[in-house]
XYZ file of C-alpha atoms in Angstrom:
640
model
C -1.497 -34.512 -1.986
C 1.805 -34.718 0.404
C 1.670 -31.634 2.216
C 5.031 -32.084 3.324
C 6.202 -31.847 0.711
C 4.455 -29.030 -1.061
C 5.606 -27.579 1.823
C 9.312 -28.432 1.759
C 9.239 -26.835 -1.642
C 7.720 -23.715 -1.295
C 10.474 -22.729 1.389
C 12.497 -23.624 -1.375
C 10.760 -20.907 -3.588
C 10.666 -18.235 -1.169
C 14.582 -18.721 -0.691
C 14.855 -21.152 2.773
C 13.383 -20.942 5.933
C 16.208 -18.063 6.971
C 14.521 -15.801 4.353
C 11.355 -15.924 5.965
C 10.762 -12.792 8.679
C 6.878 -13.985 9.341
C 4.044 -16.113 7.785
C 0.303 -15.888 7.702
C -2.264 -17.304 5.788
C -5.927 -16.154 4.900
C -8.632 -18.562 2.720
C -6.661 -18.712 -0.541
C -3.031 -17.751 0.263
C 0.356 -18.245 1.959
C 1.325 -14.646 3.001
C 5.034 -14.496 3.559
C 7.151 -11.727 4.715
C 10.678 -12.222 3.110
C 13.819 -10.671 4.026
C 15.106 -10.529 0.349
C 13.026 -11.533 -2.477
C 15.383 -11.580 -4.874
C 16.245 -14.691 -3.298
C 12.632 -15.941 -4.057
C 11.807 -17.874 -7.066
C 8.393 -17.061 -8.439
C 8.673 -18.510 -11.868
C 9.293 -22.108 -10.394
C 6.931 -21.596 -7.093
C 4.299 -21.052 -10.186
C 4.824 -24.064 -11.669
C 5.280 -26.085 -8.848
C 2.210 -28.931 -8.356
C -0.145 -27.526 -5.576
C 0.617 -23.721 -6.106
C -1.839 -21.922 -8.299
C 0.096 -18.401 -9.089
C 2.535 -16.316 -6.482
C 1.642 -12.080 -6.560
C 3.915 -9.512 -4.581
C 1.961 -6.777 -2.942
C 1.738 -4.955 -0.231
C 5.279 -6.094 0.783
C 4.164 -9.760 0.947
C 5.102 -12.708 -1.214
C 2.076 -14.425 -1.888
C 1.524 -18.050 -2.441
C -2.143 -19.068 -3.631
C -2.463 -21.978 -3.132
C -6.299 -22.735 -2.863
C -8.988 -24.199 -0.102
C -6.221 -26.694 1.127
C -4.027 -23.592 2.493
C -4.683 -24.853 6.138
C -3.059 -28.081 5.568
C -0.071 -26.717 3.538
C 0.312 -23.605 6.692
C 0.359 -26.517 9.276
C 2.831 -28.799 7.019
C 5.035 -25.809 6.811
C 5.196 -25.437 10.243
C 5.931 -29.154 11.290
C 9.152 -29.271 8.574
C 10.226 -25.576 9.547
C 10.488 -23.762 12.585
C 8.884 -20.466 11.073
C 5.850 -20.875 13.226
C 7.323 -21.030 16.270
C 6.733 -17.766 18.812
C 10.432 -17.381 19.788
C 11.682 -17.528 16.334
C 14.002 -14.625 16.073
C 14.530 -12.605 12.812
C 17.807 -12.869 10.897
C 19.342 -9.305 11.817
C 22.381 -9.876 9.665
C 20.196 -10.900 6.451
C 18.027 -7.725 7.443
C 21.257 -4.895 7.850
C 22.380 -6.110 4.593
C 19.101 -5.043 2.694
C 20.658 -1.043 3.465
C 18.861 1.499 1.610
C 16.831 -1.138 -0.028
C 15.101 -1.682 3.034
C 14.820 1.593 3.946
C 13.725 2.509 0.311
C 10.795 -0.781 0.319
C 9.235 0.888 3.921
C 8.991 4.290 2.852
C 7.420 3.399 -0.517
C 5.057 0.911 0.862
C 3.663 3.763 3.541
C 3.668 6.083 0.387
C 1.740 3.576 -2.232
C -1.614 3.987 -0.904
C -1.834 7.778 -1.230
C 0.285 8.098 -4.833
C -3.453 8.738 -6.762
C -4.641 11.201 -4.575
C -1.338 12.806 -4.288
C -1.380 12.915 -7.820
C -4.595 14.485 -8.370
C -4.298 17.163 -5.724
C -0.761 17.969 -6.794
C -2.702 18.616 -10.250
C -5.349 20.482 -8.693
C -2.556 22.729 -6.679
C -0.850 23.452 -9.727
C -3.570 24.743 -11.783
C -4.676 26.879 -9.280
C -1.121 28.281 -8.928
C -2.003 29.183 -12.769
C -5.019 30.905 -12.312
C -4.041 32.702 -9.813
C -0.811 34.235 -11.423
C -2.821 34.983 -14.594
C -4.745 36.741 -12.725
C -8.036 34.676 -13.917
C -8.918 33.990 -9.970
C -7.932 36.106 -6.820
C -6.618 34.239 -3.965
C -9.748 36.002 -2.088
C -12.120 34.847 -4.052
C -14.594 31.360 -1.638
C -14.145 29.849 -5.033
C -10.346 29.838 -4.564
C -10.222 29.126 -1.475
C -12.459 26.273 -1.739
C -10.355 24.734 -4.683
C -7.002 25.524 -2.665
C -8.803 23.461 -0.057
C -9.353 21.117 -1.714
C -5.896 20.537 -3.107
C -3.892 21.705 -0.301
C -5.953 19.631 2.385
C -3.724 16.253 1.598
C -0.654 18.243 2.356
C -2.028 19.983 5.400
C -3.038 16.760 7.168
C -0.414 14.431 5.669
C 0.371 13.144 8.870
C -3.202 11.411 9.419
C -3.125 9.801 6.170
C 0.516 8.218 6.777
C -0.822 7.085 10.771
C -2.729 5.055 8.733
C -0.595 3.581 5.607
C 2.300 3.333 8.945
C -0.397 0.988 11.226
C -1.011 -1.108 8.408
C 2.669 -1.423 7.467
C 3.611 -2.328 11.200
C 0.347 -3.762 12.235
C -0.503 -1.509 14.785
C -4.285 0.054 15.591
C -5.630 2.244 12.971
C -7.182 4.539 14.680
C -4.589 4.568 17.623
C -2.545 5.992 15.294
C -5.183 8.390 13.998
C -5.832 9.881 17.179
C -1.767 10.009 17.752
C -1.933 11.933 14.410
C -4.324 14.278 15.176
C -3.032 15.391 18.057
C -0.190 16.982 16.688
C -2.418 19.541 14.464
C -4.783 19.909 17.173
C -5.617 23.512 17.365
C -4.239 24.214 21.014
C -0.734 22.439 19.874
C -0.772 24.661 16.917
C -1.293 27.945 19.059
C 1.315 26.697 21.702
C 3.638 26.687 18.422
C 2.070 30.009 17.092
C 2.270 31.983 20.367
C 5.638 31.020 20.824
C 4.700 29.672 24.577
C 7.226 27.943 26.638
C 5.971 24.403 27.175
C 6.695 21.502 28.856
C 5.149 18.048 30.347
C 5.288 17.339 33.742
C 8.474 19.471 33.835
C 10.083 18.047 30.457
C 11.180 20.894 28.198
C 8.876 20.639 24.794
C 10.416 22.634 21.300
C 6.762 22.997 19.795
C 6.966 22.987 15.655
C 4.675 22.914 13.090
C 3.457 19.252 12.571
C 1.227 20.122 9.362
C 3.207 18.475 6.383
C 5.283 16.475 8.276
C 6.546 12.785 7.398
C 9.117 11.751 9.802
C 7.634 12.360 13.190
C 4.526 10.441 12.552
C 6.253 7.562 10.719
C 8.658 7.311 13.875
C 6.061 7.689 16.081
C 3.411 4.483 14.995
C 6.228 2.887 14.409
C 7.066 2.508 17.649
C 3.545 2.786 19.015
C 2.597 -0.206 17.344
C 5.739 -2.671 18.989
C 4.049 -0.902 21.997
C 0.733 -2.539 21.293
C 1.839 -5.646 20.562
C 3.455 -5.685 23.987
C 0.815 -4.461 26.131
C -1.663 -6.766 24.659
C 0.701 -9.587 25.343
C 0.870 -8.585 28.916
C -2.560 -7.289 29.433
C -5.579 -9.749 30.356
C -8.049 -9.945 27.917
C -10.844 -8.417 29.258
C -8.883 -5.025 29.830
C -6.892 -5.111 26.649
C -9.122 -3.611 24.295
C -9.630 -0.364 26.013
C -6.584 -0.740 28.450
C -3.754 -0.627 25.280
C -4.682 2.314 23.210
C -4.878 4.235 26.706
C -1.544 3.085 27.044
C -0.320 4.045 23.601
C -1.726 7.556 23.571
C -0.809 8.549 26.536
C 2.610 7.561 26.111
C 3.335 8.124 22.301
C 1.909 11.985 22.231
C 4.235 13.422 24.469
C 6.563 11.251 23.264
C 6.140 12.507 19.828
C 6.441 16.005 20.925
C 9.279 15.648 22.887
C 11.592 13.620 21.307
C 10.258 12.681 17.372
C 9.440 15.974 16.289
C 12.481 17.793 17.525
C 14.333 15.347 16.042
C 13.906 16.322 12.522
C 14.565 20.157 13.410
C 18.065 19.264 14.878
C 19.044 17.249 12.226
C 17.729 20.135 9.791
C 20.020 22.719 11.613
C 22.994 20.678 11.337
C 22.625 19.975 7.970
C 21.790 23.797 7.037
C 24.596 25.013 9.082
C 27.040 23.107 7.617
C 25.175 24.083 3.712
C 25.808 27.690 5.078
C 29.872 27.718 5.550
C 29.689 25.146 2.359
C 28.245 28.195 0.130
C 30.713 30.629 1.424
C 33.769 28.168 0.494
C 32.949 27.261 -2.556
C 29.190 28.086 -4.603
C 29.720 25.571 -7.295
C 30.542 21.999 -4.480
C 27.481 24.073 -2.323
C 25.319 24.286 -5.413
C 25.854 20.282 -6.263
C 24.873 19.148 -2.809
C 22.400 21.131 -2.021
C 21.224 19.761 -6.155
C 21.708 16.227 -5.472
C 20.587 15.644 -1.430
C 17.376 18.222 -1.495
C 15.161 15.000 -2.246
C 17.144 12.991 -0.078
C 16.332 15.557 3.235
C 12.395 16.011 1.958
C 12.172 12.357 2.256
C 13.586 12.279 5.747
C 12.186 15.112 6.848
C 15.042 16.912 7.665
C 14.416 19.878 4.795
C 12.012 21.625 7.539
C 15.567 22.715 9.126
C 16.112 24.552 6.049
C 13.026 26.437 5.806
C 13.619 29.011 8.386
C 17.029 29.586 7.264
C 15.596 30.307 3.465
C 12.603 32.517 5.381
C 15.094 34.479 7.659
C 17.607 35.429 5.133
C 15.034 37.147 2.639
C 13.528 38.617 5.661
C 16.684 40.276 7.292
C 19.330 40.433 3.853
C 15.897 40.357 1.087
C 17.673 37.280 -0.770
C 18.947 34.450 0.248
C 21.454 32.159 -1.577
C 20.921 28.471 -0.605
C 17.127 27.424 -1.783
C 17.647 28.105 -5.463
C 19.945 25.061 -5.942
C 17.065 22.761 -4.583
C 15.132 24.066 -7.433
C 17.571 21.557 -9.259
C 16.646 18.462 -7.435
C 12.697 19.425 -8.018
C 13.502 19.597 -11.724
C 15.782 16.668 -11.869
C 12.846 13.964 -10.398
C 10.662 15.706 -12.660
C 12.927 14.914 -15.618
C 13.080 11.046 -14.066
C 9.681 10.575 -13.945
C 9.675 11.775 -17.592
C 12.041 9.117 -18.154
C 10.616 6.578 -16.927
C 6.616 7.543 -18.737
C 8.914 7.569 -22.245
C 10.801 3.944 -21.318
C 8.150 1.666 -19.480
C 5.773 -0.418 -21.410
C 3.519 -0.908 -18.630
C 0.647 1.429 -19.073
C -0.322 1.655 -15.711
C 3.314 2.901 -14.811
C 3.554 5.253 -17.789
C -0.146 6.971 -16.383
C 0.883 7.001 -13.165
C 4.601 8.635 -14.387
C 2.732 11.092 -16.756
C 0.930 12.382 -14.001
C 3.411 12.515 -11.337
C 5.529 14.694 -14.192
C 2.923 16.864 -14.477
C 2.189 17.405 -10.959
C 6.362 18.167 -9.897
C 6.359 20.623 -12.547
C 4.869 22.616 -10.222
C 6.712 22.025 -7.612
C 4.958 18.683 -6.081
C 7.131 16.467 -6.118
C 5.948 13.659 -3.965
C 3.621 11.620 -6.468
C 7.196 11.705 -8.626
C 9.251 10.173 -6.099
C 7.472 8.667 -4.133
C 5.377 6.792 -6.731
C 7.997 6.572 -9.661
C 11.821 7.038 -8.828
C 12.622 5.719 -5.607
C 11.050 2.747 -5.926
C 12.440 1.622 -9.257
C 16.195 3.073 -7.700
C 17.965 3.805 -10.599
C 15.314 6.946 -12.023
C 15.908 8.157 -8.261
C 19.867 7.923 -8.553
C 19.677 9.822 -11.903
C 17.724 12.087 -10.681
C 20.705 13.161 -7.870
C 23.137 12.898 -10.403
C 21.403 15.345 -12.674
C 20.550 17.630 -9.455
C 23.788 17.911 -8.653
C 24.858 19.281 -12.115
C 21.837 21.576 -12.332
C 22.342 22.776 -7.923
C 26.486 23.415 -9.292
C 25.605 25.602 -11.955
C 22.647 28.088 -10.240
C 25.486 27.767 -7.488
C 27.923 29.378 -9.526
C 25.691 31.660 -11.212
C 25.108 33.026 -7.335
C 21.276 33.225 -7.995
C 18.790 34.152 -5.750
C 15.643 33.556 -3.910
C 13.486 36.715 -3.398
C 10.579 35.829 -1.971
C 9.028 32.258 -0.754
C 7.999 29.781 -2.086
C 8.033 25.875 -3.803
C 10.354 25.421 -6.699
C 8.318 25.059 -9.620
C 7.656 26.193 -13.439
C 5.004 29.069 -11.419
C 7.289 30.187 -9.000
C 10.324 30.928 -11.210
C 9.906 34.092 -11.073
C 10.559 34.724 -7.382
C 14.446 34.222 -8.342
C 14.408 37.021 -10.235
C 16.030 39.687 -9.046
C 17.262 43.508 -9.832
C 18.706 43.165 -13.021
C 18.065 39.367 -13.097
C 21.192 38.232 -11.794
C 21.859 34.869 -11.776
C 18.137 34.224 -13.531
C 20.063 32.539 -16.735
C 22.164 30.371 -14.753
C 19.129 29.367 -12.668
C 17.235 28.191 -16.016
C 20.248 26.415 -17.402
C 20.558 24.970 -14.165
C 17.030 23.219 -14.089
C 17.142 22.227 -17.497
C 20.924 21.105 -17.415
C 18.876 19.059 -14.545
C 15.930 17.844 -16.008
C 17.345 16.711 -19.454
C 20.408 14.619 -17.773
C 18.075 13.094 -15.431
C 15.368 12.343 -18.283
C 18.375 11.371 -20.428
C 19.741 8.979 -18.234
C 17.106 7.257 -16.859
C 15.745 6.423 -20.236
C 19.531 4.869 -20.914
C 20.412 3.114 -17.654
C 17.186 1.917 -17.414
C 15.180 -0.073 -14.662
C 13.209 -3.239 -13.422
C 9.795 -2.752 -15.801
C 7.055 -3.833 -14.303
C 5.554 -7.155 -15.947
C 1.587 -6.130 -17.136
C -0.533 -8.276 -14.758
C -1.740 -11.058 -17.137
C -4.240 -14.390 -16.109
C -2.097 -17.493 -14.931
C -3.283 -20.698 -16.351
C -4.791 -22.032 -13.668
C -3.937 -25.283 -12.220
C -6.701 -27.644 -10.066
C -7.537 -25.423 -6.851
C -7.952 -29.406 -5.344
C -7.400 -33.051 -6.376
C -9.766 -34.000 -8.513
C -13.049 -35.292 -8.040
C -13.043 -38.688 -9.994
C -16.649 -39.443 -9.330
C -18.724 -38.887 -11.990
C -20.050 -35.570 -12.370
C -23.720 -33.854 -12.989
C -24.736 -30.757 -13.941
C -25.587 -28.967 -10.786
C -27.176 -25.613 -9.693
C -25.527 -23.242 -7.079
C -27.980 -21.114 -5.485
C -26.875 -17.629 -4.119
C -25.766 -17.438 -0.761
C -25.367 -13.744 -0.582
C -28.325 -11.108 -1.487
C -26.861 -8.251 -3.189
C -25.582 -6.631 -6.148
C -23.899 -9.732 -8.790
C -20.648 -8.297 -10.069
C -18.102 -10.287 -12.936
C -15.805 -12.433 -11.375
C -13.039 -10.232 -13.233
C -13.567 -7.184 -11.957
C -12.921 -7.954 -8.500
C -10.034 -6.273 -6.953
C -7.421 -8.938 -6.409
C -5.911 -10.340 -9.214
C -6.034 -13.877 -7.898
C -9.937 -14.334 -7.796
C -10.284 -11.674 -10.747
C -7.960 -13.717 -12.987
C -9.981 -16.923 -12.283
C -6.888 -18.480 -11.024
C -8.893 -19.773 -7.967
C -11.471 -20.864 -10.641
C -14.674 -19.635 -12.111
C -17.739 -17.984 -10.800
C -19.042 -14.523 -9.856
C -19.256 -11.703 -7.174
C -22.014 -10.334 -5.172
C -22.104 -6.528 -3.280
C -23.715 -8.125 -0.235
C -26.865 -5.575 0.701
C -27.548 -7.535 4.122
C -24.710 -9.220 6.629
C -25.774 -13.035 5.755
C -24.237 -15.824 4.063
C -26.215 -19.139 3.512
C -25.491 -22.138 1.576
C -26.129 -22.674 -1.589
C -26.762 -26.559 -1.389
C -27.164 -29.378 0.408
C -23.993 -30.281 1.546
C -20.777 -30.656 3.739
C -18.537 -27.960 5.260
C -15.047 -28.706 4.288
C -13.275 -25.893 5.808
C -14.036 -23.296 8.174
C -11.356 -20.969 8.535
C -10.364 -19.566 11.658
C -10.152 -15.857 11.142
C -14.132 -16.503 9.992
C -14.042 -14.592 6.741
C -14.197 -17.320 4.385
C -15.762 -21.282 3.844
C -15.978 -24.248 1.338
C -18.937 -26.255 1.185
C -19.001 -29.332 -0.858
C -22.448 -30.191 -2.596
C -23.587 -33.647 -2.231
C -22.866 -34.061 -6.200
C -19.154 -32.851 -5.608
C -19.153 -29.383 -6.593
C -16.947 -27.467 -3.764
C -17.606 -23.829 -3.370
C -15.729 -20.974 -1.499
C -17.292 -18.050 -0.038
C -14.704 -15.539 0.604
C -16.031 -12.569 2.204
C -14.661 -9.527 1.469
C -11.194 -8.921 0.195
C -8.228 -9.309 2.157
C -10.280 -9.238 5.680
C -8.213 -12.130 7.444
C -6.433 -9.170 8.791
C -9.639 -8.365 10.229
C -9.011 -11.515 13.234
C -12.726 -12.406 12.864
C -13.831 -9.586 14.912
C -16.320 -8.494 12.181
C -17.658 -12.363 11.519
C -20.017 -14.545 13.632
C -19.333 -18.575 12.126
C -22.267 -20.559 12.535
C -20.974 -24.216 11.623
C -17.574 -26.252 12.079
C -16.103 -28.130 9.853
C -17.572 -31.488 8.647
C -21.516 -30.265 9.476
C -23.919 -31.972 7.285
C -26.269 -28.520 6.035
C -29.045 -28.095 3.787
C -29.466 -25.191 1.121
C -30.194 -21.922 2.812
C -28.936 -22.531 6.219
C -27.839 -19.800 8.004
C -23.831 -20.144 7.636
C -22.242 -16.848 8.593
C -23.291 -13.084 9.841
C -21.144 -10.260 9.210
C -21.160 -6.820 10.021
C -20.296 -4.981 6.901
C -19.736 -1.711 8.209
C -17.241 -2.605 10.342
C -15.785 -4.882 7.322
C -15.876 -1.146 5.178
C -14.377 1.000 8.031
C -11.553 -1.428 8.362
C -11.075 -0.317 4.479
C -11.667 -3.664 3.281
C -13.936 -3.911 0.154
C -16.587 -6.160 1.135
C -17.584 -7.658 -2.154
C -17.474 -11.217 -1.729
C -16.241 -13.791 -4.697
C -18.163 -17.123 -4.535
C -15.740 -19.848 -6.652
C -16.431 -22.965 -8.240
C -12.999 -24.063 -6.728
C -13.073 -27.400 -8.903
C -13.884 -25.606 -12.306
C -11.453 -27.688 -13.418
C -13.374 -31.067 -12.794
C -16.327 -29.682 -15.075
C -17.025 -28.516 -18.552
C -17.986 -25.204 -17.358
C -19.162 -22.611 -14.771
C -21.721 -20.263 -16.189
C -23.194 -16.828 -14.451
C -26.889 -17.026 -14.085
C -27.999 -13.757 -12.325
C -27.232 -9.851 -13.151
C -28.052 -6.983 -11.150
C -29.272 -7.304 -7.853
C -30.109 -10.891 -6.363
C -32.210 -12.136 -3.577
C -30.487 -15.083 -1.427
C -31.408 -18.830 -2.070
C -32.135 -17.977 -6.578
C -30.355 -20.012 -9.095
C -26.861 -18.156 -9.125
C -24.424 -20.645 -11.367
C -24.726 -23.505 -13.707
C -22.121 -26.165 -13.407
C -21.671 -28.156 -16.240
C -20.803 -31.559 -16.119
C -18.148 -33.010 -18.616
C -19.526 -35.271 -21.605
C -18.930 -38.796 -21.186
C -16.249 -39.501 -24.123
C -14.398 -36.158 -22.789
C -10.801 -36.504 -20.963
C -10.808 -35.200 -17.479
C -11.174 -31.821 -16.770
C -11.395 -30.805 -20.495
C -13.629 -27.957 -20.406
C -15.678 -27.668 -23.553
C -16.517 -24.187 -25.560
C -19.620 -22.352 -23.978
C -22.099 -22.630 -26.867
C -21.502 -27.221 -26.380
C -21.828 -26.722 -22.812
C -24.839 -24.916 -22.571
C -26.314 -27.171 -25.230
C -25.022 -30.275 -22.681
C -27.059 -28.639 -20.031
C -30.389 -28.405 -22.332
């Protein structure tokens, strides 16, 4: 194979070099970071000789490309300049993705949590049931165990986004944990509480309420992880481990208190001072704005500005006129979510939107939003269009909030007033808001997922022409055996990479499972390919998607081109530290030349000892055309 030349063309696929922000690889897979990948060309990249199947996730554009991925990396970065350390990133190609690129961050940080946020939005709603039918009392252990339970997400929201926020930007997980928990600490929360002037080192702090938050936290690893990535360039190595996160907490907390967290409550005021005169000019323009940008500032963060203007008016007038319209925008994603569960054909969407309906009918929006509209765009612009109709006419109706709360189907009847004034306008309002977002979602439409089908696989390497024999693979990992398919990553689980299986290690070794050669040893230590004396070339990949890991968890105990014999000791791994990272640690071993061989078939179920007969492969027939596989019943009477 001309690596070159593979290479030259998949910059072509991915849209040029200029497209390309950053590039890794792990064992399989080309792992690009691309500017715009609309400008990317999957379909052809997938056909292209050398390139098994392309997946998007995470925010990468991902090449598979098989146990040659070291050569193709290296050929990529002789005919581009993409590797090089002073390559600078194409600001004008990056201010032109907008929104977009605003819209791809935020949902990316959000992904992760969208099932639990589902579930506990679900959970938080039913108990807002039982509690208003009076079937439990909000003093009730049993309540408040459940309302734990639901409301906990919520509550510490901030820790869970440190963490989706470090991945995104690469910075230290549990840097950013400890950043996190800071700001609900329970001496920051009584500083806020007590209302006690504070300050650092003579800085002025404005303590708030970090329990809920987005913003602050986002903004904060953000920036704590380009701090990182300095220090540890500047650091020596034998201080940097310890030396860095010092660095990082020490200046991102006060940071974060000081500046980040503020920042959100100024905006807020602005915005809720000018929403103030705005009602008293005109109810109805009010009504739409407040309708169609509620969603917009819960996003941001900015709503939290709001809050004490909606908390001091029913305390000092016993009503206040601006939160009802937002009621609106609640119902409005709810009705786009709807949309979208009664338009996509892909069934995990419509779950995931059925759910996320469910859940913002009582008021919980995020699962909706974050999980449904604003990534696919257009639901999320319907749903501001039909927010704004629904906020203009409980604007105009001049309805009212009476008490607190989060607008939802349970909490309705806090706008009801002496008399009920403005009541009917505020229930045409949210279904004036919830049908014309429903309605036009389902018409505009969007970008429906594709279901996530099997590629046809193409050979992982050149083919072996030697003439093949039917060969056993003995198990290099002791643990549980698990189907190939059921692996979480679509490109081993699709067989794409080729057949074989999957074992749950239950110890920290991996051996070989012949007597053989080691054909690549990759340098992040997570993964190998051995090639048996007979030809058969097998891949250990252990773990899934631990090359982030840098080899820290992974002692290598060969180099490529070592001569080994079956159960030598190839690689240790500490699998705690593997499942801490929150990398699953089951580890697919692939017959990466299926392709050169009748067939691969299982041997072993349930749990395995190291060094047993794990796979059969099964050599071709003589009078069969190369790499023909043959039906399972003719091979396994080949290998009798």
């Amino acid at each position: 194979m001309n690596y070159e030349n593979l290479a030259k063309e998949i910059l072509k696929g991915v849209g040029g070099e200029r497209n390309v922000s950053s590039l890794v690889h792990c064992a399989t897979r080309l792992r690009f970071t691309l500017k715009d990948q609309s400008k990317a060309d999957k379909v052809g990249l997938e056909k292209t000789d050398g390139v098994i199947t392309v997946k998007e996730s995470g925010g990468q554009f991902q090449v598979v490309i098989g146990n040659t991925v070291p050569e193709v990396y290296e050929a990529i970065g002789r005919v581009s300049g993409i590797l090089n350390d002073d390559k600078k990133e194409d600001k004008t190609a990056t201010a032109k993705k907008g929104f977009g690129s605003i819209v791809d961050v935020i949902s990316s940080i959000f992904a992760p949590l969208l099932g639990v946020m589902a579930g506990a939005g679900i959970l938080k709603g039913l108990l807002l049931i039982a509690s208003n039918a009076g079937w439990l009392d909000t003093k009730e252990t049993t309540y408040i165990i459940l309302m734990a339970t639901a409301d906990s997400l919520f509550y510490f929201l901030p820790l869970l986004l440190a963490v989706t926020t470090a991945r995104k930007f690469g910075g230290n997980t549990f840097t950013a944990l400890t950043v996190a928990g800071a700001l609900v600490y329970p001496s920051i929360i009584e500083l806020k509480t007590a209302g006690t002037e504070t300050s650092f080192f003579g800085i002025p702090v404005i303590m708030m309420s970090y329990s809920s938050t987005v913003i602050p936290i986002i903004l904060a690893v953000i920036v704590m992880s380009k701090l990182e990535k300095f220090c540890n360039r500047h650091i020596h190595e034998s201080v940097k481990n310890f030396v860095t996160p010092l660095i990082s907490l020490v200046v991102m907390v006060p940071l974060t208190l000081i500046v980040f967290g503020p920042f959100g409550v100024y905006v807020g005021n602005v915005i809720a001072t000018s929403l103030v005169a705005a009602f008293g000019f005109s109810p109805l323009i009010a009504g739409a704005i407040m309708g169609a940008c509620w969603q917009l500032f819960v996003i941001f963060g900015v709503h939290w500005g709001l809050v004490p203007i909606f908390i001091n008016n029913i305390a000092v007038h016993g009503r206040d006129g601006i939160k009802p319209a937002a009621a609106a925008s609640v119902f409005a994603q709810t009705g786009a979510a709807f949309g979208v569960m009664l338009k996509t054909k892909n069934k995990k969407l419509k779950t995931l939107a059925g759910s996320a309906t469910l859940s913002a009918l009582f008021g919980i929006t995020e699962p909706a939003v974050y999980g449904v509209t604003l990534p696919l765009k257009r639901p999320f612009i319907a749903g501001i269009i039909g927010g704004a109709v629904g906020g203009a006419i409980i604007g105009q109706a001049g309805t009212q909030a009476f008490a607190s709360g989060a607008p939802g189907l349970l909490t309705l009847p806090i706008f009801y007033g002496p008399g009920g004034q403005g009541f009917p306008g505020l229930i045409m309002g949210i279904i004036a808001s919830f049908l014309i977002s429903a309605t036009l979602t389902y018409v505009m439409g969007f970008k429906d997922p594709v279901e996530e089908t099997p590629v046809e696989a193409t050979p992982a390497s050149t083919p072996n022409t030697t003439a093949k024999v039917n060969e056993k693979v003995l198990n290099p990992v002791a643990g549980h055996v698990i189907p190939l398919t059921e692996v979480p990553d679509p490109a081993f689980a699709s067989e794409a990479m080729g057949k074989g299986i999957a074992i749950e290690p239950s110890n920290g070794r991996v051996v070989s499972p012949f007597n053989g050669t080691i054909t690549v040893a990759f340098k992040k230590k997570h993964a190998l390919a051995i090639v048996s004396d007979h030809g058969v070339e097998i891949l250990v990949h252990v773990g899934i998607d631990t090359v982030r890991l840098e080899g820290k968890p992974f002692t290598l105990h060969v180099q490529e081109g070592d001569v080994v014999k079956a159960g030598q000791l190839l690689l240790e791994m500490d699998l705690q530290q593997i499942r801490d990272a929150g990398c699953p640690t089951v580890t697919p071993i692939i017959v990466t030349n299926t392709f050169d061989y009748a067939d691969v078939l299982p041997l072993q179920q349930g749990v395995v000892e190291e060094q047993v007969e794990l796979l059969s492969v099964i050599a071709p027939q003589p009078d069969s055309q190369p790499n023909a596989a043959v039906p399972v019943g003719q091979a396994k009477e080949v290998l009798l």
